[in-house]
Tab-separated table of C-alpha atoms in Angstrom:
chain	number	residue	atom	x	y	z
W	1	MET	CA	82.672	-19.758	-30.298
W	2	LYS	CA	79.721	-19.098	-28.061
W	3	THR	CA	79.456	-21.479	-25.141
W	4	THR	CA	76.114	-23.127	-24.545
W	5	ALA	CA	76.768	-25.597	-21.785
W	6	THR	CA	78.533	-25.860	-18.463
W	7	ILE	CA	80.237	-28.991	-17.248
W	8	PHE	CA	80.833	-29.972	-13.657
W	9	LEU	CA	83.785	-32.193	-12.761
W	10	PHE	CA	83.802	-34.424	-9.692
W	11	PRO	CA	86.356	-36.559	-7.875
W	12	SER	CA	84.817	-39.898	-8.902
W	13	VAL	CA	82.039	-41.492	-10.901
W	14	SER	CA	80.160	-42.135	-7.633
W	15	HIS	CA	80.114	-38.378	-7.080
W	16	VAL	CA	78.920	-37.794	-10.647
W	17	LEU	CA	76.012	-40.173	-10.076
W	18	ARG	CA	75.215	-38.620	-6.715
W	19	ALA	CA	75.275	-35.184	-8.367
W	20	GLU	CA	72.994	-36.408	-11.131
W	21	SER	CA	70.476	-37.659	-8.602
W	22	LEU	CA	70.622	-34.390	-6.597
W	23	LEU	CA	70.085	-32.305	-9.740
W	24	LYS	CA	67.228	-34.475	-10.954
W	25	ALA	CA	65.573	-34.128	-7.549
W	26	LYS	CA	65.777	-30.330	-7.989
W	27	GLY	CA	64.398	-30.511	-11.520
W	28	VAL	CA	67.697	-29.422	-13.119
W	29	ARG	CA	68.212	-31.199	-16.428
W	30	CYS	CA	71.656	-32.702	-16.797
W	31	LYS	CA	73.504	-35.280	-18.833
W	32	LEU	CA	76.335	-37.567	-17.925
W	33	ILE	CA	79.076	-37.276	-20.587
W	34	PRO	CA	82.750	-38.257	-20.964
W	35	VAL	CA	85.051	-35.495	-19.765
W	36	PRO	CA	85.941	-33.433	-22.899
W	37	ARG	CA	89.609	-33.660	-23.916
W	38	SER	CA	89.859	-29.896	-23.863
W	39	VAL	CA	89.253	-30.003	-20.123
W	40	SER	CA	91.143	-33.084	-19.039
W	41	SER	CA	92.996	-36.031	-20.473
W	42	ASP	CA	91.308	-38.263	-17.925
W	43	CYS	CA	88.842	-40.767	-19.292
W	44	GLY	CA	86.144	-40.251	-16.683
W	45	VAL	CA	82.693	-38.788	-16.862
W	46	CYS	CA	81.223	-35.461	-15.851
W	47	LEU	CA	77.858	-33.705	-15.817
W	48	ARG	CA	76.707	-31.305	-18.492
W	49	VAL	CA	73.955	-28.792	-17.801
W	50	ALA	CA	72.568	-25.977	-19.951
W	51	ARG	CA	74.440	-22.771	-19.256
W	52	LYS	CA	71.293	-21.051	-18.042
W	53	ASP	CA	70.905	-23.721	-15.339
W	54	ALA	CA	74.531	-23.636	-14.153
W	55	GLY	CA	73.850	-21.343	-11.196
W	56	MET	CA	70.955	-23.444	-9.998
W	57	ALA	CA	73.020	-26.615	-10.422
W	58	ALA	CA	75.948	-25.201	-8.458
W	59	ALA	CA	73.602	-24.190	-5.642
W	60	ALA	CA	71.987	-27.631	-5.530
W	61	LEU	CA	75.389	-29.323	-5.383
W	62	ARG	CA	76.547	-26.997	-2.607
W	63	GLU	CA	73.387	-27.724	-0.668
W	64	GLY	CA	73.984	-31.451	-1.114
W	65	GLY	CA	77.518	-31.033	0.231
W	66	LEU	CA	79.064	-32.516	-2.891
W	67	PRO	CA	82.654	-31.559	-3.754
W	68	VAL	CA	83.003	-30.072	-7.254
W	69	LEU	CA	86.494	-30.309	-8.770
W	70	GLY	CA	85.903	-27.865	-11.556
W	71	ILE	CA	83.287	-25.943	-13.533
W	72	HIS	CA	83.950	-25.267	-17.228
W	73	GLU	CA	82.012	-23.703	-20.018
W	74	ILE	CA	82.084	-25.561	-23.300
H	1	MET	CA	61.007	-101.127	-7.811
H	2	PRO	CA	59.116	-98.764	-5.513
H	3	SER	CA	60.216	-95.170	-5.806
H	4	VAL	CA	61.728	-93.576	-2.716
H	5	ARG	CA	60.095	-90.260	-1.909
H	6	MET	CA	62.575	-87.695	-0.734
H	7	PRO	CA	61.175	-85.329	1.852
H	8	GLU	CA	60.640	-81.712	0.827
H	9	LEU	CA	63.824	-79.871	1.760
H	10	ILE	CA	63.395	-77.368	4.553
H	11	TYR	CA	66.132	-74.784	4.803
H	12	LEU	CA	66.440	-73.435	8.343
H	13	ASP	CA	69.973	-72.052	8.118
H	14	ASN	CA	69.074	-68.514	7.112
H	15	ALA	CA	71.271	-66.904	9.770
H	16	ALA	CA	74.251	-68.368	7.887
H	17	THR	CA	72.914	-67.180	4.548
H	18	THR	CA	69.340	-66.790	3.374
H	19	TRP	CA	68.041	-69.212	0.806
H	20	PRO	CA	66.100	-69.195	-1.424
H	21	LYS	CA	66.645	-65.706	-2.792
H	22	PRO	CA	63.990	-63.689	-4.620
H	23	ARG	CA	64.037	-64.500	-8.359
H	24	ALA	CA	64.813	-60.859	-9.141
H	25	VAL	CA	68.240	-61.325	-7.535
H	26	THR	CA	69.297	-64.072	-9.928
H	27	ARG	CA	67.825	-62.145	-12.856
H	28	ALA	CA	69.723	-58.958	-11.978
H	29	MET	CA	72.979	-60.907	-11.740
H	30	ALA	CA	72.395	-62.672	-15.055
H	31	ARG	CA	71.474	-59.364	-16.683
H	32	PHE	CA	74.725	-57.801	-15.513
H	33	MET	CA	76.806	-60.726	-16.785
H	34	GLU	CA	75.046	-60.868	-20.137
H	35	LYS	CA	74.356	-57.223	-20.901
H	36	VAL	CA	76.752	-55.029	-18.927
H	37	GLY	CA	79.845	-56.842	-17.719
H	38	ALA	CA	82.146	-53.796	-17.665
H	39	ASN	CA	84.262	-52.291	-14.907
H	40	PRO	CA	82.470	-49.431	-13.105
H	41	GLY	CA	84.097	-46.055	-12.781
H	42	ARG	CA	87.140	-46.967	-14.850
H	43	SER	CA	86.087	-45.382	-18.116
H	44	GLY	CA	83.505	-43.166	-19.733
H	45	HIS	CA	82.172	-45.724	-22.184
H	46	ARG	CA	78.546	-46.724	-21.988
H	47	LEU	CA	78.983	-50.119	-20.380
H	48	SER	CA	81.366	-48.783	-17.752
H	49	VAL	CA	78.838	-46.067	-16.950
H	50	ALA	CA	76.045	-48.664	-16.869
H	51	ALA	CA	78.065	-50.720	-14.385
H	52	ALA	CA	78.754	-47.616	-12.284
H	53	ARG	CA	75.028	-46.885	-12.288
H	54	LEU	CA	74.259	-50.362	-11.007
H	55	VAL	CA	76.698	-49.896	-8.134
H	56	TYR	CA	75.318	-46.448	-7.357
H	57	GLN	CA	71.739	-47.766	-7.432
H	58	ALA	CA	72.766	-50.398	-4.905
H	59	ARG	CA	74.150	-47.642	-2.655
H	60	GLN	CA	70.881	-45.755	-3.039
H	61	GLU	CA	68.770	-48.820	-2.218
H	62	ILE	CA	70.769	-49.561	0.919
H	63	ALA	CA	70.817	-45.920	1.985
H	64	ALA	CA	67.043	-45.690	1.507
H	65	LEU	CA	66.391	-48.920	3.416
H	66	LEU	CA	68.541	-47.919	6.386
H	67	GLY	CA	67.785	-44.203	6.494
H	68	CYS	CA	71.247	-43.051	5.460
H	69	GLU	CA	70.937	-39.627	3.862
H	70	ASP	CA	74.055	-39.803	1.684
H	71	PRO	CA	74.481	-42.906	-0.537
H	72	LEU	CA	78.221	-42.128	-0.855
H	73	ARG	CA	78.557	-43.093	2.813
H	74	VAL	CA	77.712	-46.683	1.842
H	75	VAL	CA	81.046	-48.439	1.269
H	76	PHE	CA	80.993	-51.895	-0.287
H	77	CYS	CA	83.171	-54.690	1.079
H	78	ALA	CA	83.554	-58.389	0.397
H	79	ASN	CA	81.245	-59.246	3.327
H	80	GLY	CA	80.283	-58.178	6.830
H	81	THR	CA	83.520	-59.523	8.280
H	82	ALA	CA	85.582	-57.353	5.923
H	83	ALA	CA	83.534	-54.315	6.980
H	84	LEU	CA	84.061	-55.053	10.683
H	85	ASN	CA	87.790	-55.635	10.176
H	86	MET	CA	88.111	-52.413	8.243
H	87	ALA	CA	86.462	-50.439	11.041
H	88	LEU	CA	88.264	-52.155	13.937
H	89	HIS	CA	91.752	-52.183	12.409
H	90	GLY	CA	91.284	-48.721	10.935
H	91	LEU	CA	90.121	-46.982	14.081
H	92	LEU	CA	91.883	-48.673	16.997
H	93	ARG	CA	95.519	-47.936	17.866
H	94	PRO	CA	97.710	-49.328	20.662
H	95	GLY	CA	96.663	-47.654	23.897
H	96	ASP	CA	93.063	-47.127	22.732
H	97	HIS	CA	90.279	-48.809	24.679
H	98	ALA	CA	87.375	-50.614	23.022
H	99	VAL	CA	84.220	-52.041	24.590
H	100	CYS	CA	82.409	-55.038	23.139
H	101	THR	CA	79.809	-57.472	24.470
H	102	SER	CA	79.861	-61.122	25.435
H	103	MET	CA	77.469	-61.959	22.576
H	104	GLU	CA	79.748	-61.045	19.688
H	105	HIS	CA	80.543	-63.174	16.677
H	106	ASN	CA	84.159	-64.107	15.953
H	107	SER	CA	84.107	-61.517	13.164
H	108	VAL	CA	84.355	-59.004	16.030
H	109	MET	CA	86.145	-61.069	18.700
H	110	ARG	CA	89.020	-62.243	16.518
H	111	PRO	CA	90.021	-58.823	15.134
H	112	LEU	CA	89.729	-57.461	18.686
H	113	GLY	CA	91.876	-60.348	19.937
H	114	ALA	CA	94.526	-59.530	17.338
H	115	LEU	CA	94.369	-55.825	18.215
H	116	GLN	CA	94.667	-56.667	21.908
H	117	GLN	CA	97.963	-58.375	21.142
H	118	GLN	CA	99.099	-55.104	19.565
H	119	GLY	CA	98.276	-53.090	22.681
H	120	VAL	CA	94.603	-52.172	22.272
H	121	LEU	CA	92.707	-52.503	25.553
H	122	VAL	CA	89.442	-54.422	25.302
H	123	SER	CA	86.573	-54.743	27.799
H	124	VAL	CA	83.908	-57.385	27.247
H	125	VAL	CA	80.550	-56.473	28.801
H	126	GLN	CA	78.864	-59.525	30.274
H	127	CYS	CA	75.361	-60.196	28.914
H	128	SER	CA	72.636	-62.168	30.714
H	129	SER	CA	72.206	-65.909	30.323
H	130	ALA	CA	69.382	-65.113	27.888
H	131	GLY	CA	71.889	-63.129	25.813
H	132	GLU	CA	70.545	-59.696	26.689
H	133	LEU	CA	72.759	-56.630	27.015
H	134	PRO	CA	72.653	-54.423	30.126
H	135	VAL	CA	73.415	-51.087	28.462
H	136	GLU	CA	74.330	-49.485	31.797
H	137	ALA	CA	77.211	-51.974	32.013
H	138	VAL	CA	78.479	-50.676	28.666
H	139	GLU	CA	78.419	-47.177	30.073
H	140	HIS	CA	80.205	-48.256	33.273
H	141	SER	CA	83.011	-49.861	31.301
H	142	LEU	CA	83.915	-46.663	29.430
H	143	THR	CA	87.218	-45.005	30.333
H	144	PRO	CA	88.841	-41.764	29.183
H	145	ARG	CA	90.748	-43.879	26.640
H	146	THR	CA	87.664	-45.513	25.133
H	147	ARG	CA	87.573	-44.878	21.395
H	148	LEU	CA	84.947	-47.337	20.275
H	149	ILE	CA	81.955	-49.347	21.427
H	150	VAL	CA	81.309	-52.339	19.210
H	151	ALA	CA	78.136	-54.370	19.584
H	152	THR	CA	76.034	-56.702	17.567
H	153	HIS	CA	72.505	-55.514	16.830
H	154	GLY	CA	71.103	-59.048	16.958
H	155	SER	CA	72.739	-62.287	18.055
H	156	ASN	CA	73.481	-64.854	15.355
H	157	VAL	CA	73.323	-67.585	18.004
H	158	VAL	CA	70.129	-66.960	19.920
H	159	GLY	CA	68.512	-64.020	18.152
H	160	THR	CA	68.557	-61.555	21.047
H	161	LEU	CA	68.150	-57.945	19.952
H	162	PHE	CA	70.261	-55.206	21.485
H	163	PRO	CA	68.796	-51.748	22.182
H	164	LEU	CA	70.271	-49.684	19.385
H	165	ALA	CA	68.849	-46.317	20.470
H	166	GLU	CA	70.255	-46.685	23.982
H	167	LEU	CA	73.681	-47.635	22.640
H	168	VAL	CA	73.657	-44.601	20.347
H	169	GLU	CA	72.677	-42.413	23.273
H	170	VAL	CA	75.546	-43.703	25.452
H	171	ALA	CA	78.105	-43.370	22.644
H	172	ARG	CA	77.061	-39.812	21.857
H	173	ARG	CA	76.932	-38.713	25.482
H	174	HIS	CA	80.464	-39.979	26.087
H	175	GLU	CA	81.758	-38.904	22.666
H	176	VAL	CA	82.955	-42.343	21.631
H	177	LEU	CA	82.299	-43.993	18.300
H	178	LEU	CA	79.743	-46.786	17.953
H	179	LEU	CA	80.286	-49.671	15.542
H	180	VAL	CA	77.268	-51.953	15.122
H	181	ASP	CA	77.370	-55.407	13.579
H	182	ALA	CA	74.045	-55.500	11.719
H	183	ALA	CA	74.815	-58.756	9.888
H	184	GLN	CA	71.648	-60.391	11.203
H	185	THR	CA	69.402	-57.353	11.392
H	186	ALA	CA	69.822	-55.218	8.260
H	187	GLY	CA	66.664	-56.028	6.306
H	188	ALA	CA	65.095	-57.997	9.171
H	189	ILE	CA	64.588	-55.194	11.684
H	190	LEU	CA	63.697	-51.597	10.992
H	191	ILE	CA	66.882	-49.506	11.150
H	192	ASP	CA	66.631	-45.770	10.589
H	193	LEU	CA	69.993	-44.071	10.856
H	194	ARG	CA	68.271	-40.690	11.040
H	195	ARG	CA	66.695	-41.738	14.329
H	196	THR	CA	69.502	-43.966	15.565
H	197	PRO	CA	72.656	-42.445	14.087
H	198	VAL	CA	75.104	-45.312	14.476
H	199	ASP	CA	78.596	-44.107	13.532
H	200	LEU	CA	79.627	-47.261	11.708
H	201	LEU	CA	77.094	-49.846	10.606
H	202	ALA	CA	78.519	-53.078	9.201
H	203	PHE	CA	76.097	-55.100	7.088
H	204	THR	CA	76.266	-58.246	5.050
H	205	GLY	CA	74.455	-58.581	1.748
H	206	HIS	CA	73.619	-62.259	1.751
H	207	LYS	CA	71.386	-62.585	4.800
H	208	ALA	CA	68.245	-60.534	5.391
H	209	LEU	CA	69.066	-58.241	2.456
H	210	PHE	CA	68.718	-61.332	0.204
H	211	GLY	CA	71.756	-60.553	-1.947
H	212	PRO	CA	74.333	-63.130	-2.974
H	213	PRO	CA	77.359	-64.176	-0.903
H	214	GLY	CA	80.421	-61.977	-1.352
H	215	THR	CA	78.577	-58.726	-0.705
H	216	GLY	CA	78.472	-56.477	2.334
H	217	GLY	CA	79.607	-53.104	3.479
H	218	LEU	CA	80.077	-50.392	6.011
H	219	ILE	CA	77.994	-47.247	6.394
H	220	ILE	CA	80.287	-44.528	7.681
H	221	GLY	CA	78.540	-41.762	9.587
H	222	PRO	CA	79.482	-38.086	9.710
H	223	ARG	CA	81.043	-38.307	13.193
H	224	VAL	CA	83.751	-40.689	11.932
H	225	PRO	CA	87.042	-38.867	11.269
H	226	VAL	CA	87.775	-40.240	7.807
H	227	GLN	CA	91.230	-38.556	7.786
H	228	GLU	CA	92.246	-40.665	10.813
H	229	PHE	CA	90.659	-43.858	9.524
H	230	PRO	CA	92.957	-45.596	7.057
H	231	PRO	CA	91.607	-48.316	4.787
H	232	LEU	CA	92.803	-51.924	4.996
H	233	PHE	CA	93.846	-51.826	1.333
H	234	GLN	CA	95.050	-49.244	-1.109
H	235	GLY	CA	94.847	-49.507	-4.872
H	236	GLY	CA	93.049	-48.505	-8.016
H	237	THR	CA	89.765	-46.700	-7.533
H	238	GLY	CA	89.189	-45.247	-11.001
H	239	SER	CA	89.485	-41.771	-9.467
H	240	LEU	CA	92.511	-39.447	-9.137
H	241	SER	CA	94.504	-41.810	-11.330
H	242	GLU	CA	97.329	-39.280	-11.609
H	243	SER	CA	98.092	-39.672	-7.900
H	244	GLU	CA	100.094	-42.464	-6.322
H	245	TYR	CA	98.277	-41.870	-3.039
H	246	GLN	CA	94.894	-43.168	-2.001
H	247	PRO	CA	91.946	-40.750	-2.421
H	248	ASP	CA	90.709	-39.462	0.933
H	249	PHE	CA	87.010	-39.247	0.052
H	250	LEU	CA	84.107	-41.666	0.407
H	251	PRO	CA	83.501	-44.218	-0.902
H	252	ASP	CA	86.712	-44.516	-2.962
H	253	LYS	CA	89.072	-44.395	0.023
H	254	TYR	CA	87.747	-47.761	1.182
H	255	GLU	CA	86.942	-49.398	-2.168
H	256	SER	CA	90.175	-50.310	-3.933
H	257	GLY	CA	90.156	-52.793	-6.765
H	258	THR	CA	87.385	-53.923	-9.068
H	259	PRO	CA	84.236	-54.387	-7.007
H	260	ASN	CA	81.999	-57.448	-7.095
H	261	VAL	CA	79.562	-55.767	-9.487
H	262	VAL	CA	77.667	-58.946	-10.305
H	263	GLY	CA	77.111	-59.487	-6.576
H	264	ILE	CA	76.260	-55.843	-5.969
H	265	ALA	CA	73.714	-55.961	-8.821
H	266	GLY	CA	72.104	-58.941	-7.077
H	267	LEU	CA	72.259	-57.163	-3.741
H	268	ALA	CA	70.479	-54.109	-5.173
H	269	ALA	CA	67.681	-56.393	-6.387
H	270	GLY	CA	67.525	-58.092	-2.978
H	271	VAL	CA	67.263	-54.802	-1.115
H	272	GLN	CA	64.653	-53.569	-3.580
H	273	TRP	CA	62.663	-56.736	-2.899
H	274	VAL	CA	62.907	-56.118	0.861
H	275	ARG	CA	61.813	-52.493	0.447
H	276	ARG	CA	58.858	-53.454	-1.746
H	277	ARG	CA	57.711	-56.101	0.665
H	278	GLY	CA	58.443	-53.827	3.619
H	279	VAL	CA	60.652	-54.553	6.627
H	280	GLU	CA	57.625	-54.395	8.958
H	281	ALA	CA	55.724	-56.995	6.911
H	282	ILE	CA	58.754	-59.283	6.764
H	283	ARG	CA	59.292	-58.816	10.498
H	284	ALA	CA	55.643	-59.610	11.252
H	285	HIS	CA	55.837	-62.825	9.233
H	286	GLU	CA	59.162	-63.884	10.743
H	287	GLN	CA	57.938	-63.099	14.243
H	288	ALA	CA	54.815	-65.201	13.712
H	289	VAL	CA	56.676	-68.277	12.439
H	290	THR	CA	59.309	-67.844	15.167
H	291	ALA	CA	56.621	-67.651	17.873
H	292	HIS	CA	55.114	-70.855	16.502
H	293	LEU	CA	58.503	-72.578	16.518
H	294	LEU	CA	59.351	-71.374	20.033
H	295	SER	CA	56.067	-72.454	21.570
H	296	GLY	CA	56.220	-75.819	19.805
H	297	LEU	CA	59.780	-76.514	20.966
H	298	LYS	CA	58.940	-75.535	24.542
H	299	GLU	CA	56.157	-78.104	24.642
H	300	LEU	CA	58.565	-80.908	23.792
H	301	ALA	CA	59.851	-82.924	26.746
H	302	GLY	CA	63.627	-83.173	26.838
H	303	VAL	CA	64.203	-80.061	24.748
H	304	THR	CA	65.866	-76.945	26.186
H	305	VAL	CA	65.320	-73.663	24.353
H	306	TYR	CA	67.620	-70.677	24.949
H	307	GLY	CA	67.155	-66.922	24.723
H	308	PRO	CA	64.268	-64.597	25.508
H	309	ASP	CA	60.704	-65.964	25.463
H	310	ASP	CA	59.185	-62.924	23.808
H	311	PRO	CA	59.452	-63.216	19.989
H	312	SER	CA	59.305	-59.418	19.676
H	313	ARG	CA	62.643	-59.226	21.458
H	314	ARG	CA	64.440	-61.598	19.152
H	315	LEU	CA	65.297	-62.388	15.566
H	316	PRO	CA	63.960	-65.491	13.817
H	317	VAL	CA	66.925	-67.388	15.258
H	318	VAL	CA	66.186	-70.172	17.736
H	319	LEU	CA	68.774	-72.198	19.644
H	320	PHE	CA	67.871	-75.419	21.398
H	321	ASN	CA	69.305	-78.674	22.621
H	322	VAL	CA	67.856	-82.126	22.986
H	323	ASP	CA	68.933	-83.121	26.492
H	324	GLY	CA	71.793	-85.590	26.371
H	325	GLN	CA	72.174	-85.428	22.603
H	326	ASP	CA	75.127	-84.029	20.688
H	327	PRO	CA	73.831	-81.086	18.586
H	328	ALA	CA	75.834	-82.318	15.597
H	329	LEU	CA	74.077	-85.692	15.759
H	330	GLY	CA	70.681	-83.995	16.041
H	331	ALA	CA	71.394	-81.785	13.025
H	332	HIS	CA	72.666	-84.777	11.075
H	333	LEU	CA	69.478	-86.754	11.786
H	334	LEU	CA	67.294	-83.770	10.866
H	335	ASP	CA	69.054	-83.429	7.528
H	336	LYS	CA	69.365	-87.092	6.655
H	337	LYS	CA	65.912	-88.283	7.695
H	338	TYR	CA	63.771	-85.168	7.329
H	339	GLY	CA	65.566	-82.910	4.812
H	340	ILE	CA	65.814	-80.181	7.454
H	341	MET	CA	68.986	-78.139	7.173
H	342	CYS	CA	70.176	-76.190	10.180
H	343	ARG	CA	73.400	-75.387	11.974
H	344	PRO	CA	74.685	-77.172	15.083
H	345	GLY	CA	77.667	-76.286	17.255
H	346	LEU	CA	79.015	-72.874	18.171
H	347	GLN	CA	77.987	-70.809	15.113
H	348	CYS	CA	81.363	-68.979	15.112
H	349	ALA	CA	80.478	-67.323	18.416
H	350	PRO	CA	82.136	-69.169	21.336
H	351	VAL	CA	81.861	-66.168	23.661
H	352	ALA	CA	78.090	-66.054	23.081
H	353	HIS	CA	77.784	-69.736	23.981
H	354	LYS	CA	79.830	-69.140	27.144
H	355	THR	CA	77.316	-66.418	28.033
H	356	LEU	CA	74.367	-68.727	27.425
H	357	GLY	CA	76.016	-71.624	29.280
H	358	THR	CA	76.107	-73.820	26.179
H	359	PHE	CA	79.885	-73.869	25.657
H	360	PRO	CA	81.625	-76.021	24.416
H	361	LYS	CA	78.940	-78.269	22.981
H	362	GLY	CA	76.859	-75.459	21.533
H	363	GLY	CA	73.337	-76.094	20.314
H	364	VAL	CA	71.089	-76.722	17.338
H	365	ARG	CA	70.152	-73.478	15.595
H	366	PHE	CA	67.041	-73.087	13.489
H	367	SER	CA	67.002	-69.762	11.663
H	368	LEU	CA	64.008	-68.710	9.596
H	369	SER	CA	63.463	-66.178	6.839
H	370	ALA	CA	60.742	-64.361	4.941
H	371	PHE	CA	60.322	-67.553	2.885
H	372	THR	CA	59.854	-69.935	5.825
H	373	THR	CA	56.281	-71.174	6.090
H	374	ARG	CA	54.204	-72.238	9.079
H	375	ARG	CA	53.920	-75.673	7.505
H	376	GLN	CA	57.695	-76.017	7.362
H	377	VAL	CA	57.896	-75.054	11.027
H	378	GLU	CA	55.297	-77.689	11.880
H	379	ARG	CA	57.247	-80.347	10.004
H	380	ALA	CA	60.425	-79.284	11.764
H	381	LEU	CA	58.665	-79.519	15.139
H	382	ARG	CA	57.448	-83.051	14.374
H	383	ALA	CA	60.972	-84.043	13.356
H	384	VAL	CA	62.503	-82.618	16.548
H	385	ALA	CA	59.856	-84.461	18.581
H	386	VAL	CA	60.978	-87.721	16.991
H	387	ILE	CA	64.711	-87.145	17.452
H	388	ALA	CA	64.076	-86.015	21.041
H	389	GLY	CA	62.080	-89.176	21.710
H	390	ARG	CA	64.851	-91.495	20.528
H	391	ARG	CA	67.754	-89.915	22.363
């Protein structure tokens, strides 16, 4: 199956919300979604961005000093 | 039967907690209870996420108000006292030296007293009889073992403001941490952590930030070694649930257990109200009503007013005594006969009263807020004139 989106995992929901605000400030579209079961059995949330924006998102998060626990393509 | 007219109530106890609150605060709290209600950060369902958003928005509001660049550095606590205890007990070990001032509230003095009994060395810098801090004395009291300077930003007893920028400068030059008790000043005085990078800023939500009681927090700056700063409590954080050890990242490390989301929702609305109105505009109003109160009290024979004369060097907190009258009796008369509510006594700060020379009897404290009007001040002045005349 062709992957179309990239998800970013963070240590806590506070980090997810901080990441969302950093990405929005950079004009990167993202959506807060439950962590897919294929990635983790945890019941938390993560950020989904279009695959084409993943590089830009990663750079923005690095610049914001935000720890990313994992990056997965779905 | 003739009706008895009750006087309009005048609330002058805003340094204890501000009242009234902006309507938006009550509305935000009701909205959370009725429409959200869930536990933030504990699940991915929509209401849990909505609750987490409310908490995050509160962090953003506070960070924006105080010039903190990273909202995740805003850690919520039960109140300002919890924030101060967390910082003091977390950072000071036996053998460490801490410097505080002789104007501190018991929320600083009592934890320091307990730590002293465990072997922490404490120096108390003597302030002037007007409650002002000689910063050079802070610098002179530093030793090679000094880990922390802790100082109030504004006195809850007499309203004196301490020079934040100079304290930051001293702490940085000597490479010690600075903990500031901003209980009275956050929201009342412009604080910009980009310009005055205080390492640990303890705030309360229910005073000049106009949130409800049961809210407060600590802003933890980048110079603070989080790895060497244990929290007071450990527990569930909603993060790293697979681990039996506390997360080591902000804010979760210091926020165990379900937070007071209803209070935090109210606090976010309070801070938003302050930001919309503007700290400078609030300060200008409070300074004007305080100047009016100060000059009126000083004209009254038999009334002694404490603290600096210049309203720009103080908070809207005014301490006075009617000569020969017990402050508790004065406050009782003001409440019973004139509907004026204030706080007599020592205001939980005995060391500050010793500095001012008002220990052990204390004084009558009038503390004003953004909602206090000139007319209320005038009525309060007339009431004090009467109680001073009948002493």
